Short mmCIF file of C-alpha atoms in Angstrom, two decimals:
data_model
loop_
_atom_site.label_atom_id
_atom_site.label_comp_id
_atom_site.label_asym_id
_atom_site.label_seq_id
_atom_site.Cartn_x
_atom_site.Cartn_y
_atom_site.Cartn_z
CA MET A 1 45.10 86.18 134.88
CA SER A 2 47.49 88.72 136.32
CA GLN A 3 50.80 87.98 137.94
CA ARG A 4 49.47 89.06 141.32
CA SER A 5 46.56 86.65 141.19
CA GLU A 6 48.87 83.85 140.10
CA ARG A 7 51.03 84.29 143.18
CA ARG A 8 48.32 84.66 145.75
CA GLY A 9 48.75 81.09 147.03
CA ILE A 10 52.54 81.31 147.40
CA HIS A 11 53.26 84.92 148.28
CA VAL A 12 54.40 85.43 151.88
CA ASP A 13 54.75 88.90 153.29
CA GLN A 14 58.20 89.45 154.77
CA SER A 15 56.61 90.67 157.99
CA GLU A 16 55.17 87.18 158.46
CA LEU A 17 58.70 85.80 158.74
CA LEU A 18 59.43 87.93 161.79
CA CYS A 19 58.69 87.17 165.43
CA LYS A 20 55.07 87.67 166.49
CA LYS A 21 56.25 89.60 169.52
CA GLY A 22 57.53 92.35 167.25
CA CYS A 23 61.12 92.15 168.45
CA GLY A 24 62.46 92.27 164.87
CA TYR A 25 64.09 88.83 164.86
CA TYR A 26 63.06 85.94 162.61
CA GLY A 27 60.35 83.66 163.97
CA ASN A 28 59.90 79.94 163.56
CA ALA A 29 56.85 77.75 163.16
CA ALA A 30 58.25 75.27 165.68
CA TRP A 31 58.26 78.09 168.26
CA GLN A 32 54.69 79.19 167.42
CA GLY A 33 55.93 82.06 165.30
CA LEU A 34 58.32 83.40 167.96
CA CYS A 35 62.06 83.87 167.80
CA SER A 36 64.34 81.82 170.02
CA LYS A 37 64.71 84.63 172.55
CA CYS A 38 60.97 85.21 172.99
CA TRP A 39 60.29 81.48 172.96
CA ARG A 40 62.74 80.88 175.79
CA GLU A 41 61.12 83.65 177.78
CA GLU A 42 57.70 82.09 177.27
CA TYR A 43 59.08 78.66 178.11
CA GLN A 44 60.73 79.93 181.28
CA ARG A 45 57.52 81.70 182.27
CA ALA A 46 55.46 78.56 181.80
CA ARG A 47 58.11 76.54 183.60
CA GLN A 48 58.12 78.94 186.55
CA LYS A 49 54.34 78.71 186.76
CA GLN A 50 54.58 74.92 186.82
CA ILE A 51 57.11 75.12 189.66
CA GLN A 52 54.84 77.42 191.65
CA ASP A 53 51.92 75.05 191.13
CA ASP A 54 54.05 72.13 192.31
CA TRP A 55 55.14 74.07 195.38
CA ALA A 56 51.55 74.95 196.16
CA LEU A 57 50.62 71.30 195.87
CA ALA A 58 53.49 70.30 198.15
CA GLU A 59 52.47 72.87 200.77
CA LYS A 60 48.87 71.67 200.58
CA LEU A 61 49.97 68.07 201.12
CA GLN A 62 52.13 69.23 204.01
CA ARG A 63 49.23 71.02 205.70
CA GLU A 64 46.95 68.02 205.24
CA GLU A 65 49.58 65.76 206.78
CA GLU A 66 50.11 68.07 209.72
CA ALA A 67 46.37 68.27 210.32
CA ALA A 68 46.02 64.49 210.15
CA TYR A 69 48.94 63.97 212.51
CA ALA A 70 47.65 66.60 214.94
CA SER A 71 44.24 64.97 214.91
CA SER A 72 45.67 61.53 215.60
CA HIS A 73 47.99 62.92 218.30
CA GLY A 74 45.10 64.76 219.98
CA SER A 75 42.88 61.69 220.05
CA GLN A 76 45.71 59.67 221.61
CA SER A 77 46.31 62.28 224.38
CA GLN A 78 42.61 62.43 225.28
CA SER A 79 42.41 58.70 226.08
CA PRO A 80 45.74 57.68 227.69
CA ALA A 81 44.02 55.32 230.13
CA GLN A 82 42.51 53.20 227.38
CA PRO A 83 45.42 52.00 225.27
CA SER A 84 43.71 48.77 224.37
CA GLN A 85 40.73 50.66 222.90
CA SER A 86 42.66 53.41 221.10
CA GLN A 87 45.25 51.09 219.58
CA PRO A 88 42.84 49.42 217.14
CA SER A 89 41.71 52.83 215.85
CA LEU A 90 45.27 54.22 215.51
CA THR A 91 46.62 51.18 213.74
CA PRO A 92 44.53 51.62 210.60
CA PHE A 93 45.37 55.34 210.56
CA SER A 94 49.08 54.58 210.97
CA LYS A 95 48.90 52.20 208.04
CA PHE A 96 47.04 54.78 206.01
CA GLU A 97 49.60 57.46 206.91
CA GLU A 98 52.46 55.11 206.10
CA LYS A 99 50.90 54.23 202.75
CA LYS A 100 50.34 57.90 201.99
CA THR A 101 53.96 58.75 202.86
CA ASN A 102 55.31 55.93 200.72
CA GLU A 103 53.09 57.01 197.81
CA LYS A 104 54.33 60.61 197.97
CA THR A 105 57.93 59.49 198.27
CA ARG A 106 57.48 57.21 195.27
CA LYS A 107 55.99 60.06 193.18
CA VAL A 108 58.82 62.43 194.05
CA THR A 109 61.40 59.75 193.26
CA THR A 110 59.67 59.02 189.94
CA VAL A 111 59.69 62.69 188.96
CA LYS A 112 63.33 63.13 190.01
CA LYS A 113 64.20 60.06 187.98
CA PHE A 114 63.76 62.12 184.83
CA PHE A 115 65.92 64.98 186.05
CA SER A 116 68.61 63.74 188.43
CA PRO A 117 70.88 60.70 188.21
CA SER A 118 71.37 60.56 191.98
CA SER A 119 67.69 59.91 192.60
CA ARG A 120 67.81 56.86 190.35
CA THR A 121 70.62 55.32 192.38
CA ALA A 122 68.94 56.28 195.65
CA SER A 123 65.72 54.59 194.59
CA LYS A 124 67.49 51.26 194.10
CA LYS A 125 67.75 50.45 197.80
CA VAL A 126 67.42 46.89 198.95
CA PRO A 127 64.13 46.01 200.69
CA CYS A 128 65.72 45.62 204.11
CA GLU A 129 67.25 49.08 204.00
CA ARG A 130 63.94 50.58 202.89
CA GLU A 131 62.11 48.91 205.75
CA ARG A 132 64.68 50.16 208.26
CA ASP A 133 64.31 53.69 206.88
CA GLU A 134 60.53 53.49 207.21
CA GLU A 135 60.81 52.24 210.78
CA ARG A 136 63.20 55.08 211.59
CA GLU A 137 60.83 57.61 210.02
CA ARG A 138 57.90 56.31 212.05
CA GLY A 139 59.97 56.68 215.20
CA GLU A 140 60.80 60.36 214.65
CA LYS A 141 59.16 63.19 216.50
CA PHE A 142 56.50 65.52 215.10
CA GLN A 143 58.97 68.21 214.05
CA GLY A 144 61.20 65.69 212.38
CA ARG A 145 58.23 64.12 210.60
CA ARG A 146 57.08 67.46 209.26
CA GLU A 147 60.52 68.20 207.84
CA SER A 148 60.93 64.76 206.29
CA HIS A 149 57.67 65.01 204.34
CA GLY A 150 56.84 68.65 203.75
CA GLU A 151 60.15 70.47 203.57
CA THR A 152 61.86 67.51 201.96
CA LEU A 153 59.27 67.54 199.20
CA LEU A 154 59.82 71.27 198.65
CA ARG A 155 63.58 70.76 198.66
CA ASP A 156 63.25 67.94 196.15
CA LEU A 157 61.14 70.12 193.87
CA ARG A 158 63.80 72.81 194.03
CA GLY A 159 66.42 70.24 193.15
CA ILE A 160 64.35 68.98 190.23
CA PHE A 161 64.20 72.35 188.47
CA THR A 162 67.71 73.55 189.36
CA PRO A 163 70.28 73.16 186.55
CA ASN A 164 72.99 70.66 187.31
CA TRP A 165 75.82 73.14 186.84
CA GLU A 166 74.32 75.28 189.65
CA MET A 167 74.15 72.33 192.03
CA GLY A 168 77.71 71.08 191.63
CA SER A 169 81.07 71.84 190.17
CA PRO A 170 82.28 70.48 186.86
CA THR A 171 84.46 68.04 188.74
CA GLU A 172 81.42 66.57 190.44
CA GLU A 173 79.57 66.42 187.13
CA SER A 174 82.42 64.58 185.48
CA HIS A 175 82.55 62.17 188.40
CA GLU A 176 78.82 61.47 188.20
CA GLY A 177 78.96 61.11 184.44
CA LYS A 178 81.29 58.10 184.48
CA SER A 179 78.43 55.59 184.29
CA HIS A 180 77.33 56.44 180.78
CA SER A 181 74.63 54.88 178.72
CA PRO A 182 75.69 52.64 175.84
CA SER A 183 75.06 55.46 173.36
CA PHE A 184 77.74 57.58 175.02
CA THR A 185 80.30 54.85 175.70
CA ARG A 186 80.49 53.54 172.13
CA GLN A 187 83.73 53.86 170.24
CA PRO A 188 84.00 57.41 168.85
CA SER A 189 83.96 57.75 165.10
CA LEU A 190 86.73 59.20 162.97
CA GLU A 191 84.79 62.41 162.54
CA THR A 192 84.38 62.75 166.31
CA ASP A 193 88.11 62.26 166.84
CA ARG A 194 88.94 64.79 164.16
CA VAL A 195 86.55 67.38 165.64
CA SER A 196 87.98 66.79 169.12
CA ARG A 197 91.54 67.34 167.88
CA ASP A 198 90.51 70.47 166.00
CA PHE A 199 88.77 71.78 169.10
CA VAL A 200 91.83 71.22 171.28
CA ASP A 201 94.10 72.83 168.67
CA PHE A 202 91.81 75.84 168.50
CA LEU A 203 91.69 76.25 172.28
CA LYS A 204 95.50 76.13 172.57
CA ASN A 205 95.64 79.66 171.21
CA LEU A 206 93.43 80.85 174.08
CA GLN A 207 95.74 79.38 176.76
CA LYS A 208 94.07 79.55 180.19
CA PRO A 209 90.52 80.41 179.00
CA GLY A 210 90.87 77.59 176.47
CA ARG A 211 91.52 75.05 179.22
CA GLU A 212 88.48 76.26 181.13
CA ILE A 213 86.29 76.12 178.02
CA HIS A 214 87.45 72.58 177.29
CA LYS A 215 86.83 71.55 180.89
CA GLN A 216 83.32 73.01 180.94
CA SER A 217 82.47 71.48 177.56
CA ARG A 218 83.61 68.00 178.58
CA ALA A 219 81.73 68.29 181.87
CA PHE A 220 78.57 69.30 180.03
CA ILE A 221 78.83 66.38 177.61
CA GLU A 222 79.28 63.97 180.51
CA SER A 223 76.33 65.48 182.37
CA MET A 224 74.15 65.04 179.27
CA ALA A 225 74.81 61.31 179.46
CA ASN A 226 72.66 61.20 182.59
CA LYS A 227 69.75 62.97 180.88
CA LYS A 228 68.93 60.41 178.22
CA ASP A 229 65.38 60.04 179.60
CA LEU A 230 64.57 63.73 179.12
CA GLY A 231 62.32 64.94 176.35
CA ALA A 232 63.55 66.85 173.33
CA ASP A 233 62.45 70.21 174.75
CA GLU A 234 64.30 69.59 178.01
CA LEU A 235 67.44 68.54 176.15
CA SER A 236 67.19 71.65 174.02
CA GLU A 237 66.79 73.77 177.12
CA CYS A 238 69.93 72.26 178.66
CA VAL A 239 71.98 72.94 175.52
CA GLN A 240 70.62 76.47 175.12
CA ASP A 241 71.34 77.24 178.78
CA PHE A 242 74.90 76.04 178.29
CA TYR A 243 75.26 78.23 175.21
CA GLN A 244 73.96 81.24 177.12
CA ASN A 245 76.19 80.72 180.14
CA MET A 246 79.26 80.10 178.00
CA SER A 247 78.51 83.13 175.85
CA ASP A 248 78.12 85.37 178.89
CA ARG A 249 81.45 84.19 180.32
CA LEU A 250 83.21 84.68 177.00
CA MET A 251 81.69 88.13 176.59
CA THR A 252 83.10 89.09 179.98
CA HIS A 253 86.52 87.63 179.18
CA PHE A 254 86.82 89.22 175.73
CA LYS A 255 85.41 92.50 177.02
CA GLY A 256 82.46 92.68 174.65
CA SER A 257 84.18 91.50 171.45
CA SER A 258 81.23 89.78 169.80
CA GLU A 259 83.33 88.62 166.84
CA LYS A 260 85.71 86.62 169.06
CA VAL A 261 82.84 85.27 171.13
CA GLU A 262 81.04 84.11 167.99
CA ARG A 263 84.17 82.39 166.69
CA VAL A 264 84.67 80.50 169.96
CA MET A 265 80.98 79.61 170.24
CA ASP A 266 81.07 78.15 166.73
CA GLN A 267 83.84 75.80 167.81
CA VAL A 268 82.05 74.93 171.05
CA GLU A 269 78.85 74.15 169.17
CA LYS A 270 80.74 72.00 166.68
CA TYR A 271 82.49 70.02 169.40
CA ILE A 272 79.43 69.50 171.60
CA MET A 273 76.88 68.66 168.91
CA THR A 274 79.25 66.29 167.12
CA ARG A 275 79.60 64.34 170.35
CA LEU A 276 75.89 64.46 171.19
CA TYR A 277 74.52 64.01 167.68
CA LYS A 278 73.55 60.35 167.90
CA SER A 279 71.66 60.82 171.15
CA VAL A 280 69.80 64.07 170.44
CA PHE A 281 69.04 63.86 166.71
CA CYS A 282 65.52 62.50 166.18
CA PRO A 283 65.20 61.14 169.76
CA GLU A 284 62.76 58.36 170.56
CA THR A 285 60.74 60.65 172.82
CA THR A 286 59.55 62.68 169.81
CA ASP A 287 57.45 62.00 166.73
CA ASP A 288 60.06 63.44 164.34
CA GLU A 289 60.40 60.18 162.43
CA LYS A 290 56.64 60.01 161.92
CA LYS A 291 56.66 63.56 160.57
CA ASP A 292 59.54 62.68 158.23
CA LEU A 293 57.56 59.84 156.68
CA ALA A 294 54.44 61.98 156.34
CA THR A 295 56.41 64.75 154.60
CA GLN A 296 58.10 62.30 152.22
CA HIS A 297 54.77 60.73 151.27
CA ARG A 298 53.28 64.18 150.75
CA ILE A 299 56.10 65.26 148.42
CA ARG A 300 55.87 62.02 146.46
CA ALA A 301 52.14 62.57 146.01
CA LEU A 302 52.91 66.03 144.57
CA HIS A 303 55.35 64.78 141.91
CA TRP A 304 53.05 66.14 139.19
CA VAL A 305 53.42 69.80 140.23
CA THR A 306 55.01 71.81 137.43
CA ILE A 307 56.98 75.03 137.29
CA GLN A 308 54.05 76.88 135.73
CA MET A 309 51.74 75.92 138.60
CA LEU A 310 54.14 77.39 141.14
CA CYS A 311 54.95 80.45 138.98
CA VAL A 312 58.66 79.68 139.23
CA PRO A 313 60.72 82.17 137.16
CA VAL A 314 63.35 79.58 136.15
CA ASP A 315 64.14 78.30 132.66
CA GLU A 316 65.94 74.96 132.95
CA GLU A 317 66.69 74.97 129.22
CA ILE A 318 69.49 77.43 129.95
CA PRO A 319 72.61 75.37 130.84
CA GLU A 320 73.73 77.68 133.63
CA VAL A 321 70.26 77.65 135.19
CA ALA A 322 70.04 73.87 134.98
CA ASP A 323 73.44 73.60 136.67
CA SER A 324 72.33 75.91 139.50
CA VAL A 325 69.15 73.88 140.01
CA VAL A 326 71.16 70.65 140.28
CA LYS A 327 73.55 72.24 142.79
CA ALA A 328 70.65 73.55 144.87
CA ILE A 329 69.09 70.08 144.98
CA THR A 330 72.45 68.55 145.96
CA ASP A 331 72.92 71.04 148.81
CA ILE A 332 69.48 70.49 150.32
CA ILE A 333 69.98 66.71 150.19
CA GLU A 334 73.49 66.96 151.64
CA MET A 335 72.08 68.71 154.72
CA ASP A 336 71.17 65.35 156.24
CA SER A 337 74.80 64.17 156.18
CA LYS A 338 75.99 66.99 158.46
CA ARG A 339 76.12 66.71 162.23
CA VAL A 340 76.58 70.28 163.40
CA PRO A 341 73.54 72.60 163.18
CA ARG A 342 75.77 75.34 161.77
CA ASP A 343 76.86 73.03 158.92
CA LYS A 344 73.25 72.14 158.16
CA LEU A 345 72.43 75.84 158.00
CA ALA A 346 75.37 76.32 155.63
CA CYS A 347 73.82 73.76 153.24
CA ILE A 348 70.52 75.65 153.32
CA THR A 349 72.32 78.93 152.66
CA SER A 350 74.27 77.47 149.74
CA CYS A 351 71.09 76.00 148.26
CA SER A 352 69.37 79.39 148.51
CA LYS A 353 72.24 81.19 146.81
CA HIS A 354 72.10 78.78 143.88
CA ILE A 355 68.38 79.48 143.63
CA PHE A 356 68.97 83.22 143.51
CA ASN A 357 71.58 82.71 140.79
CA ALA A 358 69.18 80.61 138.68
CA ILE A 359 66.50 83.30 138.95
CA LYS A 360 68.97 86.05 138.13
CA VAL A 361 70.23 84.29 135.00
CA THR A 362 66.69 83.55 133.82
CA LYS A 363 65.24 87.01 134.42
CA LYS A 364 68.49 88.91 133.72
CA GLU A 365 67.83 90.93 136.87
CA PRO A 366 68.18 90.42 140.65
CA ALA A 367 65.65 88.05 142.21
CA SER A 368 63.01 89.20 144.67
CA ALA A 369 61.56 87.47 147.72
CA ASP A 370 58.38 86.67 145.80
CA ASP A 371 60.50 84.79 143.25
CA PHE A 372 62.65 83.02 145.82
CA LEU A 373 59.97 81.26 147.90
CA PRO A 374 58.17 79.53 144.97
CA THR A 375 61.51 78.41 143.58
CA LEU A 376 62.56 77.04 146.97
CA ILE A 377 59.29 75.10 147.14
CA TYR A 378 59.99 73.69 143.67
CA ILE A 379 63.51 72.64 144.71
CA VAL A 380 62.19 70.89 147.83
CA LEU A 381 59.60 69.05 145.72
CA LYS A 382 62.25 67.92 143.24
CA ALA A 383 64.79 66.92 145.91
CA ASN A 384 62.48 65.35 148.52
CA PRO A 385 65.28 65.66 151.14
CA PRO A 386 65.67 62.76 153.58
CA ARG A 387 64.55 63.34 157.19
CA LEU A 388 63.57 66.92 156.41
CA GLN A 389 61.45 67.45 159.52
CA SER A 390 64.08 65.91 161.81
CA ASN A 391 66.77 68.19 160.41
CA ILE A 392 64.58 71.27 160.83
CA GLN A 393 63.75 70.31 164.42
CA TYR A 394 67.40 69.53 165.15
CA ILE A 395 68.49 72.96 163.93
CA THR A 396 65.68 74.61 165.86
CA ARG A 397 66.52 72.89 169.13
CA PHE A 398 70.31 72.87 169.20
CA CYS A 399 71.61 75.62 166.96
CA ASN A 400 73.16 78.73 168.44
CA PRO A 401 70.08 80.98 168.73
CA SER A 402 71.87 84.05 167.41
CA ARG A 403 72.17 82.40 163.98
CA LEU A 404 68.43 81.77 163.71
CA MET A 405 67.41 85.22 164.88
CA THR A 406 69.37 87.37 162.42
CA GLY A 407 71.54 87.18 159.31
CA GLU A 408 71.15 85.37 156.03
CA ASP A 409 71.24 81.94 157.71
CA GLY A 410 68.20 82.83 159.79
CA TYR A 411 66.39 84.29 156.77
CA TYR A 412 66.96 81.27 154.55
CA PHE A 413 66.07 78.84 157.35
CA THR A 414 62.82 80.69 158.03
CA ASN A 415 61.95 80.52 154.34
CA LEU A 416 62.64 76.79 154.31
CA CYS A 417 60.23 76.33 157.24
CA CYS A 418 57.64 78.35 155.30
CA ALA A 419 58.21 76.21 152.20
CA VAL A 420 57.65 72.99 154.16
CA ALA A 421 54.53 74.43 155.77
CA PHE A 422 53.25 75.45 152.33
CA ILE A 423 53.83 71.95 150.93
CA GLU A 424 51.90 70.43 153.83
CA LYS A 425 48.93 72.74 153.16
CA LEU A 426 49.13 72.79 149.37
CA ASP A 427 45.67 72.94 147.77
CA ALA A 428 44.01 73.65 144.42
CA GLN A 429 43.80 77.40 145.01
CA SER A 430 47.54 77.63 145.70
CA LEU A 431 48.26 76.07 142.29
CA ASN A 432 45.53 77.95 140.42
CA LEU A 433 43.71 74.70 139.67
CA SER A 434 40.11 73.66 140.02
CA PRO A 435 39.34 71.31 142.93
CA GLU A 436 38.36 68.61 140.45
CA ASP A 437 41.67 68.76 138.58
CA PHE A 438 43.61 68.84 141.86
CA GLU A 439 41.90 65.71 143.11
CA ARG A 440 42.45 63.91 139.80
CA TYR A 441 46.15 64.79 139.84
CA MET A 442 46.52 63.72 143.47
CA SER A 443 44.75 60.41 142.84
CA GLY A 444 46.93 59.72 139.78
CA GLN A 445 44.03 59.46 137.34
CA VAL A 446 45.61 62.00 134.99
CA SER A 447 48.85 63.91 134.79
CA PRO A 448 49.38 67.46 133.56
CA ARG A 449 52.34 66.19 131.53
CA ARG A 450 50.09 64.03 129.34
CA GLN A 451 48.11 66.86 127.83
CA ASP A 452 47.75 67.16 124.05
CA ASP A 453 49.94 70.24 123.89
CA PRO A 454 53.45 68.90 123.30
CA GLY A 455 54.95 72.31 123.91
CA SER A 456 54.19 72.04 127.57
CA TRP A 457 56.38 68.95 127.94
CA THR A 458 59.56 70.89 127.55
CA HIS A 459 58.85 73.15 130.51
CA SER A 460 57.12 70.60 132.74
CA ALA A 461 59.77 67.95 133.00
CA PRO A 462 59.17 65.37 135.72
CA ASN A 463 60.72 66.15 139.04
CA VAL A 464 61.04 62.59 140.23
CA ASN A 465 64.04 61.21 138.35
CA PRO A 466 66.55 63.01 136.08
CA VAL A 467 66.61 60.03 133.70
CA ILE A 468 62.84 60.18 133.26
CA SER A 469 63.13 63.92 132.75
CA GLN A 470 65.72 63.38 129.99
CA ILE A 471 63.48 60.78 128.35
CA HIS A 472 60.56 63.20 128.28
CA HIS A 473 62.82 65.91 126.89
CA THR A 474 64.03 63.57 124.13
CA LEU A 475 60.45 62.62 123.28
CA ASP A 476 59.61 66.30 122.97
CA LEU A 477 62.48 66.81 120.53
CA LEU A 478 61.47 63.76 118.49
CA THR A 479 57.90 65.01 118.33
CA CYS A 480 59.07 68.38 117.06
CA LEU A 481 61.36 66.72 114.49
CA GLU A 482 58.53 64.52 113.29
CA LYS A 483 56.36 67.57 112.73
CA ARG A 484 59.09 69.37 110.85
CA GLN A 485 59.79 66.31 108.70
CA GLN A 486 56.13 66.02 107.80
CA GLN A 487 56.08 69.68 106.85
CA VAL A 488 59.12 69.17 104.58
CA LEU A 489 57.50 66.15 102.89
CA ASP A 490 54.27 68.07 102.34
CA GLY A 491 56.24 70.95 100.84
CA ALA A 492 58.17 68.61 98.51
CA LEU A 493 54.96 67.02 97.23
CA THR A 494 53.45 70.44 96.65
CA MET A 495 56.54 71.57 94.74
CA GLN A 496 56.46 68.41 92.58
CA ALA A 497 52.85 69.03 91.65
CA GLU A 498 53.60 72.63 90.81
CA LEU A 499 56.52 71.59 88.56
CA HIS A 500 54.24 69.19 86.60
CA ASP A 501 51.65 71.91 86.18
CA TRP A 502 54.30 74.37 85.01
CA GLN A 503 55.68 71.90 82.47
CA ASP A 504 52.25 71.19 81.02
CA GLY A 505 51.51 74.87 80.82
CA VAL A 506 54.73 75.62 78.94
CA ALA A 507 54.02 72.81 76.46
CA ARG A 508 50.54 74.13 75.76
CA GLU A 509 51.79 77.64 75.20
CA VAL A 510 54.45 76.41 72.71
CA GLN A 511 51.86 74.41 70.78
CA ASP A 512 49.52 77.37 70.61
CA ILE A 513 52.30 79.56 69.19
CA LEU A 514 53.28 76.96 66.58
CA GLU A 515 49.73 76.64 65.44
CA LYS A 516 49.35 80.38 65.19
CA PHE A 517 52.67 80.96 63.49
CA PRO A 518 53.60 77.84 61.42
CA LEU A 519 57.27 77.25 60.62
CA GLU A 520 58.34 77.61 56.91
CA ILE A 521 61.58 75.83 55.90
CA LYS A 522 63.32 77.49 52.89
CA PRO A 523 65.67 75.56 50.44
CA ARG A 524 69.35 75.51 51.17
CA ALA A 525 71.41 78.26 49.36
CA SER A 526 74.02 77.11 46.68
CA ALA A 527 77.75 77.95 46.63
CA ILE A 528 79.11 81.00 44.87
CA ASP A 529 80.71 79.09 41.93
CA ALA A 530 78.14 76.38 41.69
CA GLU A 531 76.84 77.55 38.21
CA ASN A 532 80.29 78.19 36.60
CA VAL A 533 80.78 75.30 34.19
CA GLU A 534 84.19 76.46 32.86
CA SER A 535 85.84 76.34 36.24
CA ASP A 536 88.06 73.50 35.10
CA ARG A 537 89.89 75.84 32.73
CA LEU A 538 91.01 78.12 35.48
CA PRO A 539 94.69 77.95 36.49
CA PRO A 540 95.55 76.14 39.64
CA PRO A 541 95.81 78.16 42.80
CA LEU A 542 99.15 79.60 43.82
CA GLN A 543 101.23 77.44 46.05
CA PRO A 544 103.77 78.85 48.49
CA GLN A 545 107.35 78.46 47.43
CA VAL A 546 110.55 78.39 49.35
CA PHE A 547 113.54 80.21 47.87
CA ALA A 548 117.03 79.20 48.76
CA GLY A 549 118.97 82.13 49.65
#
C-alpha cells in the first residue's frame, strides 16, 4: 500500500482550513467553516432580519388593535341613546382588549428580561400599582392608547437590540451594575488580584488613555453582571463588540499603530476574561459539558489506536523524540488550567511546536502539514485533555478574533479543531482497517497489541498510562532476551556435539595410522666404554690444583 493511500483518511487539504467565504482567513467548525469576521457578518445579518420580523409583527399587532378600537368606538357612537344595551356588548370587548394588552405587555417584559436589567426591576411592581397603571391606561384617549401599545412596543424592541454602551454612559452602567449576581460578588482570587494590579501598572504608562481604558473595562465587566441570563452566543457577541469598539478607539488614538493596539488589547483581554472566566466558561445555557463527556468517552474507546494506524512519523524510542512527545502532552493538558483565551492558545502553539520538533528529529528533515495533523491526533488521543470541547468553545467565543484569523496561533488552533472533528468521525477506513477488525477493537474483544508478532509491541505502546507503556516495553525486551538466550543455548549444544564428533574422528584416524604403520621399539644403545674391561688400570683423571704464589 502506498503512502498516499495510507494517509487518505487523515490528510486535510490546507485550503479546507480557510474560510468558506474565500477571504483568506482561517475558518472554524464552530462557525460553520467561516472565520470570525465573516461569521459576525452573517450573525449580524440574521440578527437584523430577526429585528425586522419583530418590527413587522409589532406593526401588525398595532394595526389590529387600532382596527379593533375603531370598530368598538364606531359602534358606541352609533347608539348613544341606548347605553344600557351597548354596555353589555362593550364590556366583554373591553375585557378582551385589556387581556390582550396585558398579554402583549407581559411578552415584551419577558423578552426584555433577557436583555435589560431595568425591565426586570420594572416588572416587579406591586399588584396595586399595576392595577392603577391599568386603570390609567384604560382612561387614556385614542392617540395615547395607540402610542402606549404600538409605538411603545416598537421602542421596546429597539431597546432590546441596542447595545448597552450606546444607551448610556459608563457611569450609568457602573451604577446599574452594583447589584451583582453572587458569581460576580464573590471574593476575588489571588490570580484575579494579580492580573488587576498588572493591568493598572500597564495602563499607568499610557496616562490619560490608560485611565479611560480602565474605566471602560470596569464598566463593561459591571454591565456583564446584568447579562447572566443571556446565552453563550449573546455573551460572545457582547465581548466581541467591546473588543471591536475598543480596538477602533485605540487605532484612532495610536494613529494606526497596530503593534501598540495589539499590545494594549492583549492586556484588556487578559483583564476582562480573568474577571469573567467563572461566569462565561462552560455556561449552563450550553451543552458544552455534555460534549466534553462525549469526547472523553470517545477517546477512551480509541485507546487501542497505534502509531502505525495513524501513519505518525514519530519514533518514541529516540530519547529526544520521547521527551518532545511528553512535553506536547503536558502542554495540551495544561490548557485547561489557563483562564485567558490567549494563554490557552499559547499552550496549543507550544504543543504544536514540540510535535514539529519530534517529527523533525525522527525524519531528519522539516515536518510537513501532512505529518503534523496525524501526529496531533495521536497526541490528543494519548493526552485525552480535560474539558476539551469547552476550552475550544471558550477560545472561539471570547478570544480576540485577530488571533484566530491569522498567524501561527490561528493555524494551530484550526488544526486542533480538525483533529477533534477527525476523532469524532474516526472509522475503519481512516485507520486502514477492515470494518470487522474496527468493531472488534472498539468492543474490546481483541487488541492490536496482543498479536503474535512481538516486534510490533515496541512501536505500539499503550497510550493510556505511561506505567503500562513501560511495562509493555519491558516485556518486549524480556521476550527478545529470552529468544537470544535460547539461541545461545542451542548454539552451545551444537558446538558440544561437534566437539565430541571431532574427538571421535581424531581417535579413529590415529588408530588407523597405527594399524597401517606399526611402531617398532629398538634396544637401548650402550655407552662408549662399556666393553673396555681394562678401564680400571687407567690413571685417575686430572684434578685442578691451586698453586700458591
